[in-house]
Amino acid sequence: TGFCYQWKLLANRNFMNIIRLPQTSYVKMITTVLTATFASLLFWSTQHTPEGVQNVQGALFFITMNISFNAIQNVILIFPDERPVFLREVNNNMYRCSPYFWAKVISELPFSIITPTIFGCIVYYSVGLFPPVENFLIFLVTLILAYNASSGYSLIISASFSDKQLAVTLTPVLIIPFMLFAGFFVAASQIKWYLKEFEYLSIFKYSYQALMHNQFDELCP
C-alpha cells in the first residue's frame, strides 16, 4: 500500500488511542489547568516596575519550564509503551517507519496546540504580562513552539532507549543541564566559549529569551 493509505490508518488509530487513554487526554488537560491556576495565584498581577521585574522574569522562566517538562513527560511515559507494537508491525512489513512517524506527529498536533494555548490563556493576563493583543499572540505562539520542540527532543530520547525505566531515569540528566543556558541563572555573556555549543542546543534558551523580549522590549529596548 502507498504512503497516504498507511498514514491515514495509522493517524486514525493513534488519534483514537489518545482519546481513549485518560493519561494522554483528560488528565493532561486537568494537570495543565491546575498548574496554570497555581502560577496565576503565585504571580498574580505582577507589575512591570523595578520591584516587579524579578517576579516577571521568574514567572516567564516558570512558564517555560512547565511547558517544556509537560511535553517531555507526556512523550517519555507513553512512546516506550508503543515501541514493542511498532517494532513487531514494522518487522512484519505492515507499514513503513515514515508514515508511522508523520501519523503520530500530526495526530498529536491538535493536543500539542491546545495544551499550551489553554495554559497561556490562563496565565497571561492573570500574571499581569504586557496587555496588547499582538504580545499575547506572540506569547501563545512561543509556548506552542516550545511545547512541540520539547516533544521532539523527548521523542529522540525515548526512541534511543528500549527500556522505559532507563529512558525515564536518564531524562533529567539529558535535559536539566540545558536549563542553565536559558539565561535566567547565568547571563549569556558569562558563558564560557567551550560551552557555547550547548547554549545553542538549549530549547529553554530560545523559548525563554523570546518570552523575555516579548515582555521587556518596550521597557528595555
mmCIF file of C-alpha atoms in Angstrom:
data_model
loop_
_atom_site.group_PDB
_atom_site.id
_atom_site.type_symbol
_atom_site.label_atom_id
_atom_site.label_comp_id
_atom_site.label_asym_id
_atom_site.label_seq_id
_atom_site.Cartn_x
_atom_site.Cartn_y
_atom_site.Cartn_z
ATOM 1 C CA THR A 1 0.000 0.000 0.000
ATOM 2 C CA GLY A 2 1.010 3.609 -0.541
ATOM 3 C CA PHE A 3 2.229 6.169 1.942
ATOM 4 C CA CYS A 4 -1.068 8.077 2.142
ATOM 5 C CA TYR A 5 -3.117 4.955 2.878
ATOM 6 C CA GLN A 6 -0.730 3.822 5.603
ATOM 7 C CA TRP A 7 -0.644 7.324 7.074
ATOM 8 C CA LYS A 8 -4.443 7.564 7.154
ATOM 9 C CA LEU A 9 -4.887 4.284 9.037
ATOM 10 C CA LEU A 10 -2.060 4.985 11.484
ATOM 11 C CA ALA A 11 -3.184 8.555 12.157
ATOM 12 C CA ASN A 12 -6.739 7.402 12.836
ATOM 13 C CA ARG A 13 -5.528 4.647 15.197
ATOM 14 C CA ASN A 14 -3.190 6.959 17.085
ATOM 15 C CA PHE A 15 -5.844 9.657 17.419
ATOM 16 C CA MET A 16 -8.331 7.140 18.836
ATOM 17 C CA ASN A 17 -5.712 5.910 21.310
ATOM 18 C CA ILE A 18 -5.163 9.472 22.521
ATOM 19 C CA ILE A 19 -8.891 9.988 23.023
ATOM 20 C CA ARG A 20 -9.383 6.679 24.844
ATOM 21 C CA LEU A 21 -6.381 6.902 27.162
ATOM 22 C CA PRO A 22 -7.139 9.313 30.027
ATOM 23 C CA GLN A 23 -3.463 9.894 30.833
ATOM 24 C CA THR A 24 -2.954 11.368 27.362
ATOM 25 C CA SER A 25 -6.114 13.485 27.150
ATOM 26 C CA TYR A 26 -8.266 14.307 30.179
ATOM 27 C CA VAL A 27 -5.587 14.047 32.844
ATOM 28 C CA LYS A 28 -3.231 16.141 30.693
ATOM 29 C CA MET A 29 -5.808 18.917 30.413
ATOM 30 C CA ILE A 30 -6.645 18.829 34.114
ATOM 31 C CA THR A 31 -2.954 18.986 35.024
ATOM 32 C CA THR A 32 -2.444 21.910 32.651
ATOM 33 C CA VAL A 33 -5.326 23.885 34.168
ATOM 34 C CA LEU A 34 -4.228 23.195 37.749
ATOM 35 C CA THR A 35 -0.624 24.201 37.057
ATOM 36 C CA ALA A 36 -1.719 27.368 35.258
ATOM 37 C CA THR A 37 -4.021 28.240 38.154
ATOM 38 C CA PHE A 38 -1.189 27.769 40.647
ATOM 39 C CA ALA A 39 1.109 30.014 38.566
ATOM 40 C CA SER A 40 -1.630 32.638 38.342
ATOM 41 C CA LEU A 41 -2.108 32.690 42.106
ATOM 42 C CA LEU A 42 1.628 32.826 42.774
ATOM 43 C CA PHE A 43 2.396 35.645 40.309
ATOM 44 C CA TRP A 44 -0.963 37.422 40.418
ATOM 45 C CA SER A 45 -0.973 40.900 38.812
ATOM 46 C CA THR A 46 2.788 41.330 38.730
ATOM 47 C CA GLN A 47 3.632 44.838 37.542
ATOM 48 C CA HIS A 48 6.424 45.945 35.197
ATOM 49 C CA THR A 49 8.068 48.042 37.903
ATOM 50 C CA PRO A 50 11.681 47.843 39.121
ATOM 51 C CA GLU A 51 10.439 45.785 42.052
ATOM 52 C CA GLY A 52 8.290 43.548 39.875
ATOM 53 C CA VAL A 53 10.821 42.826 37.120
ATOM 54 C CA GLN A 54 12.287 39.918 39.059
ATOM 55 C CA ASN A 55 8.822 38.446 39.564
ATOM 56 C CA VAL A 56 8.068 38.758 35.849
ATOM 57 C CA GLN A 57 11.350 37.045 34.987
ATOM 58 C CA GLY A 58 10.578 34.270 37.465
ATOM 59 C CA ALA A 59 7.073 33.884 36.040
ATOM 60 C CA LEU A 60 8.377 33.604 32.475
ATOM 61 C CA PHE A 61 11.025 31.087 33.494
ATOM 62 C CA PHE A 62 8.432 29.007 35.376
ATOM 63 C CA ILE A 63 6.140 29.097 32.334
ATOM 64 C CA THR A 64 8.984 27.964 30.069
ATOM 65 C CA MET A 65 9.960 25.102 32.364
ATOM 66 C CA ASN A 66 6.387 23.952 32.879
ATOM 67 C CA ILE A 67 5.549 23.887 29.168
ATOM 68 C CA SER A 68 8.755 22.051 28.280
ATOM 69 C CA PHE A 69 8.571 19.424 31.012
ATOM 70 C CA ASN A 70 4.857 18.882 30.404
ATOM 71 C CA ALA A 71 5.635 17.923 26.808
ATOM 72 C CA ILE A 72 8.676 15.854 27.764
ATOM 73 C CA GLN A 73 6.866 13.786 30.378
ATOM 74 C CA ASN A 74 3.972 13.029 28.048
ATOM 75 C CA VAL A 75 6.238 11.552 25.377
ATOM 76 C CA ILE A 76 8.711 9.816 27.707
ATOM 77 C CA LEU A 77 5.960 7.956 29.549
ATOM 78 C CA ILE A 78 3.837 6.987 26.530
ATOM 79 C CA PHE A 79 6.017 6.254 23.490
ATOM 80 C CA PRO A 80 8.064 3.409 25.084
ATOM 81 C CA ASP A 81 4.811 1.503 25.629
ATOM 82 C CA GLU A 82 4.106 1.694 21.882
ATOM 83 C CA ARG A 83 7.624 0.653 20.905
ATOM 84 C CA PRO A 84 7.108 -3.185 21.004
ATOM 85 C CA VAL A 85 3.951 -2.909 18.883
ATOM 86 C CA PHE A 86 5.686 -0.607 16.414
ATOM 87 C CA LEU A 87 8.696 -2.913 16.034
ATOM 88 C CA ARG A 88 6.528 -6.004 15.597
ATOM 89 C CA GLU A 89 4.341 -4.392 12.922
ATOM 90 C CA VAL A 90 7.259 -2.847 11.023
ATOM 91 C CA ASN A 91 9.168 -6.154 11.050
ATOM 92 C CA ASN A 92 6.041 -7.809 9.613
ATOM 93 C CA ASN A 93 6.047 -5.229 6.772
ATOM 94 C CA MET A 94 2.634 -3.874 7.759
ATOM 95 C CA TYR A 95 3.836 -0.300 7.172
ATOM 96 C CA ARG A 96 6.996 1.759 6.891
ATOM 97 C CA CYS A 97 8.581 3.930 9.537
ATOM 98 C CA SER A 98 7.933 7.268 7.780
ATOM 99 C CA PRO A 99 4.097 7.063 7.705
ATOM 100 C CA TYR A 100 4.106 5.961 11.353
ATOM 101 C CA PHE A 101 6.244 8.939 12.377
ATOM 102 C CA TRP A 102 4.209 11.527 10.467
ATOM 103 C CA ALA A 103 0.926 9.963 11.553
ATOM 104 C CA LYS A 104 1.997 10.167 15.183
ATOM 105 C CA VAL A 105 3.204 13.760 14.910
ATOM 106 C CA ILE A 106 0.188 15.096 13.007
ATOM 107 C CA SER A 107 -2.447 13.190 15.011
ATOM 108 C CA GLU A 108 -0.997 14.629 18.229
ATOM 109 C CA LEU A 109 -0.663 18.130 16.777
ATOM 110 C CA PRO A 110 -4.141 19.337 17.904
ATOM 111 C CA PHE A 111 -3.329 18.437 21.512
ATOM 112 C CA SER A 112 0.158 19.943 21.135
ATOM 113 C CA ILE A 113 -1.542 23.229 20.213
ATOM 114 C CA ILE A 114 -4.491 23.116 22.618
ATOM 115 C CA THR A 115 -2.447 22.279 25.745
ATOM 116 C CA PRO A 116 -0.022 25.273 25.650
ATOM 117 C CA THR A 117 -2.836 27.529 24.415
ATOM 118 C CA ILE A 118 -5.006 26.722 27.448
ATOM 119 C CA PHE A 119 -2.055 27.252 29.755
ATOM 120 C CA GLY A 120 -1.134 30.560 28.115
ATOM 121 C CA CYS A 121 -4.698 31.910 28.139
ATOM 122 C CA ILE A 122 -4.979 31.294 31.874
ATOM 123 C CA VAL A 123 -1.648 32.736 32.991
ATOM 124 C CA TYR A 124 -1.088 35.676 30.628
ATOM 125 C CA TYR A 125 -3.472 38.323 31.911
ATOM 126 C CA SER A 126 -3.739 36.944 35.447
ATOM 127 C CA VAL A 127 0.031 37.250 35.892
ATOM 128 C CA GLY A 128 -0.119 40.779 34.526
ATOM 129 C CA LEU A 129 2.031 40.437 31.426
ATOM 130 C CA PHE A 130 2.135 43.117 28.721
ATOM 131 C CA PRO A 131 -1.526 43.604 27.650
ATOM 132 C CA PRO A 132 -1.501 44.321 23.853
ATOM 133 C CA VAL A 133 -3.095 41.604 21.744
ATOM 134 C CA GLU A 134 -0.046 41.200 19.492
ATOM 135 C CA ASN A 135 2.122 40.465 22.551
ATOM 136 C CA PHE A 136 -0.411 37.896 23.708
ATOM 137 C CA LEU A 137 -0.430 36.158 20.306
ATOM 138 C CA ILE A 138 3.388 36.069 20.193
ATOM 139 C CA PHE A 139 3.303 34.630 23.718
ATOM 140 C CA LEU A 140 0.970 31.807 22.645
ATOM 141 C CA VAL A 141 2.976 31.019 19.506
ATOM 142 C CA THR A 142 6.165 30.839 21.591
ATOM 143 C CA LEU A 143 4.557 28.395 24.023
ATOM 144 C CA ILE A 144 3.273 26.210 21.188
ATOM 145 C CA LEU A 145 6.696 26.088 19.517
ATOM 146 C CA ALA A 146 8.437 25.344 22.829
ATOM 147 C CA TYR A 147 5.956 22.557 23.571
ATOM 148 C CA ASN A 148 6.441 20.879 20.196
ATOM 149 C CA ALA A 149 10.232 21.301 20.253
ATOM 150 C CA SER A 150 10.368 19.668 23.690
ATOM 151 C CA SER A 151 8.154 16.844 22.444
ATOM 152 C CA GLY A 152 10.554 16.229 19.573
ATOM 153 C CA TYR A 153 13.577 16.195 21.875
ATOM 154 C CA SER A 154 11.805 13.790 24.213
ATOM 155 C CA LEU A 155 10.890 11.572 21.254
ATOM 156 C CA ILE A 156 14.588 11.291 20.372
ATOM 157 C CA ILE A 157 15.413 10.195 23.927
ATOM 158 C CA SER A 158 12.575 7.682 24.184
ATOM 159 C CA ALA A 159 13.406 6.181 20.767
ATOM 160 C CA SER A 160 17.074 5.826 21.711
ATOM 161 C CA PHE A 161 16.457 3.511 24.677
ATOM 162 C CA SER A 162 14.413 0.324 24.574
ATOM 163 C CA ASP A 163 13.998 0.232 28.360
ATOM 164 C CA LYS A 164 11.294 2.621 29.556
ATOM 165 C CA GLN A 165 12.758 2.897 33.046
ATOM 166 C CA LEU A 166 16.184 3.737 31.630
ATOM 167 C CA ALA A 167 14.718 6.491 29.432
ATOM 168 C CA VAL A 168 12.855 8.000 32.393
ATOM 169 C CA THR A 169 15.980 7.809 34.576
ATOM 170 C CA LEU A 170 18.249 9.479 32.016
ATOM 171 C CA THR A 171 15.783 12.214 31.060
ATOM 172 C CA PRO A 172 16.794 14.626 33.885
ATOM 173 C CA VAL A 173 20.479 14.071 33.090
ATOM 174 C CA LEU A 174 19.961 14.857 29.406
ATOM 175 C CA ILE A 175 17.565 17.798 29.856
ATOM 176 C CA ILE A 176 18.115 19.652 33.135
ATOM 177 C CA PRO A 177 21.685 20.846 32.297
ATOM 178 C CA PHE A 178 20.256 22.758 29.327
ATOM 179 C CA MET A 179 18.170 24.804 31.776
ATOM 180 C CA LEU A 180 21.367 26.533 32.869
ATOM 181 C CA PHE A 181 21.752 28.060 29.396
ATOM 182 C CA ALA A 182 18.303 29.680 29.310
ATOM 183 C CA GLY A 183 19.682 32.994 30.565
ATOM 184 C CA PHE A 184 17.880 33.003 33.908
ATOM 185 C CA PHE A 185 20.649 31.562 36.095
ATOM 186 C CA VAL A 186 23.693 32.712 34.106
ATOM 187 C CA ALA A 187 23.906 35.630 31.675
ATOM 188 C CA ALA A 188 24.684 34.613 28.098
ATOM 189 C CA SER A 189 27.726 36.889 28.079
ATOM 190 C CA GLN A 190 29.189 34.970 31.020
ATOM 191 C CA ILE A 191 29.033 31.529 29.395
ATOM 192 C CA LYS A 192 32.483 30.185 28.513
ATOM 193 C CA TRP A 193 33.380 29.785 24.857
ATOM 194 C CA TYR A 194 33.738 25.994 25.119
ATOM 195 C CA LEU A 195 30.113 25.742 26.356
ATOM 196 C CA LYS A 196 28.564 27.898 23.631
ATOM 197 C CA GLU A 197 27.572 24.847 21.574
ATOM 198 C CA PHE A 198 25.406 23.597 24.441
ATOM 199 C CA GLU A 199 23.773 27.017 24.696
ATOM 200 C CA TYR A 200 22.663 26.850 21.060
ATOM 201 C CA LEU A 201 21.201 23.373 21.620
ATOM 202 C CA SER A 202 19.079 24.502 24.553
ATOM 203 C CA ILE A 203 15.349 24.679 23.832
ATOM 204 C CA PHE A 204 14.892 26.634 27.049
ATOM 205 C CA LYS A 205 17.205 29.402 25.797
ATOM 206 C CA TYR A 206 15.120 30.189 22.726
ATOM 207 C CA SER A 207 11.715 30.000 24.387
ATOM 208 C CA TYR A 208 12.716 31.947 27.500
ATOM 209 C CA GLN A 209 14.559 34.642 25.552
ATOM 210 C CA ALA A 210 11.593 35.009 23.175
ATOM 211 C CA LEU A 211 9.219 35.472 26.115
ATOM 212 C CA MET A 212 11.590 37.979 27.710
ATOM 213 C CA HIS A 213 11.905 40.058 24.524
ATOM 214 C CA ASN A 214 8.142 39.943 24.091
ATOM 215 C CA GLN A 215 7.651 41.475 27.536
ATOM 216 C CA PHE A 216 10.641 43.776 28.010
ATOM 217 C CA ASP A 217 11.499 45.160 24.566
ATOM 218 C CA GLU A 218 9.362 48.255 25.067
ATOM 219 C CA LEU A 219 10.720 48.847 28.567
ATOM 220 C CA CYS A 220 14.337 47.904 27.816
ATOM 221 C CA PRO A 221 14.903 48.462 24.058
#
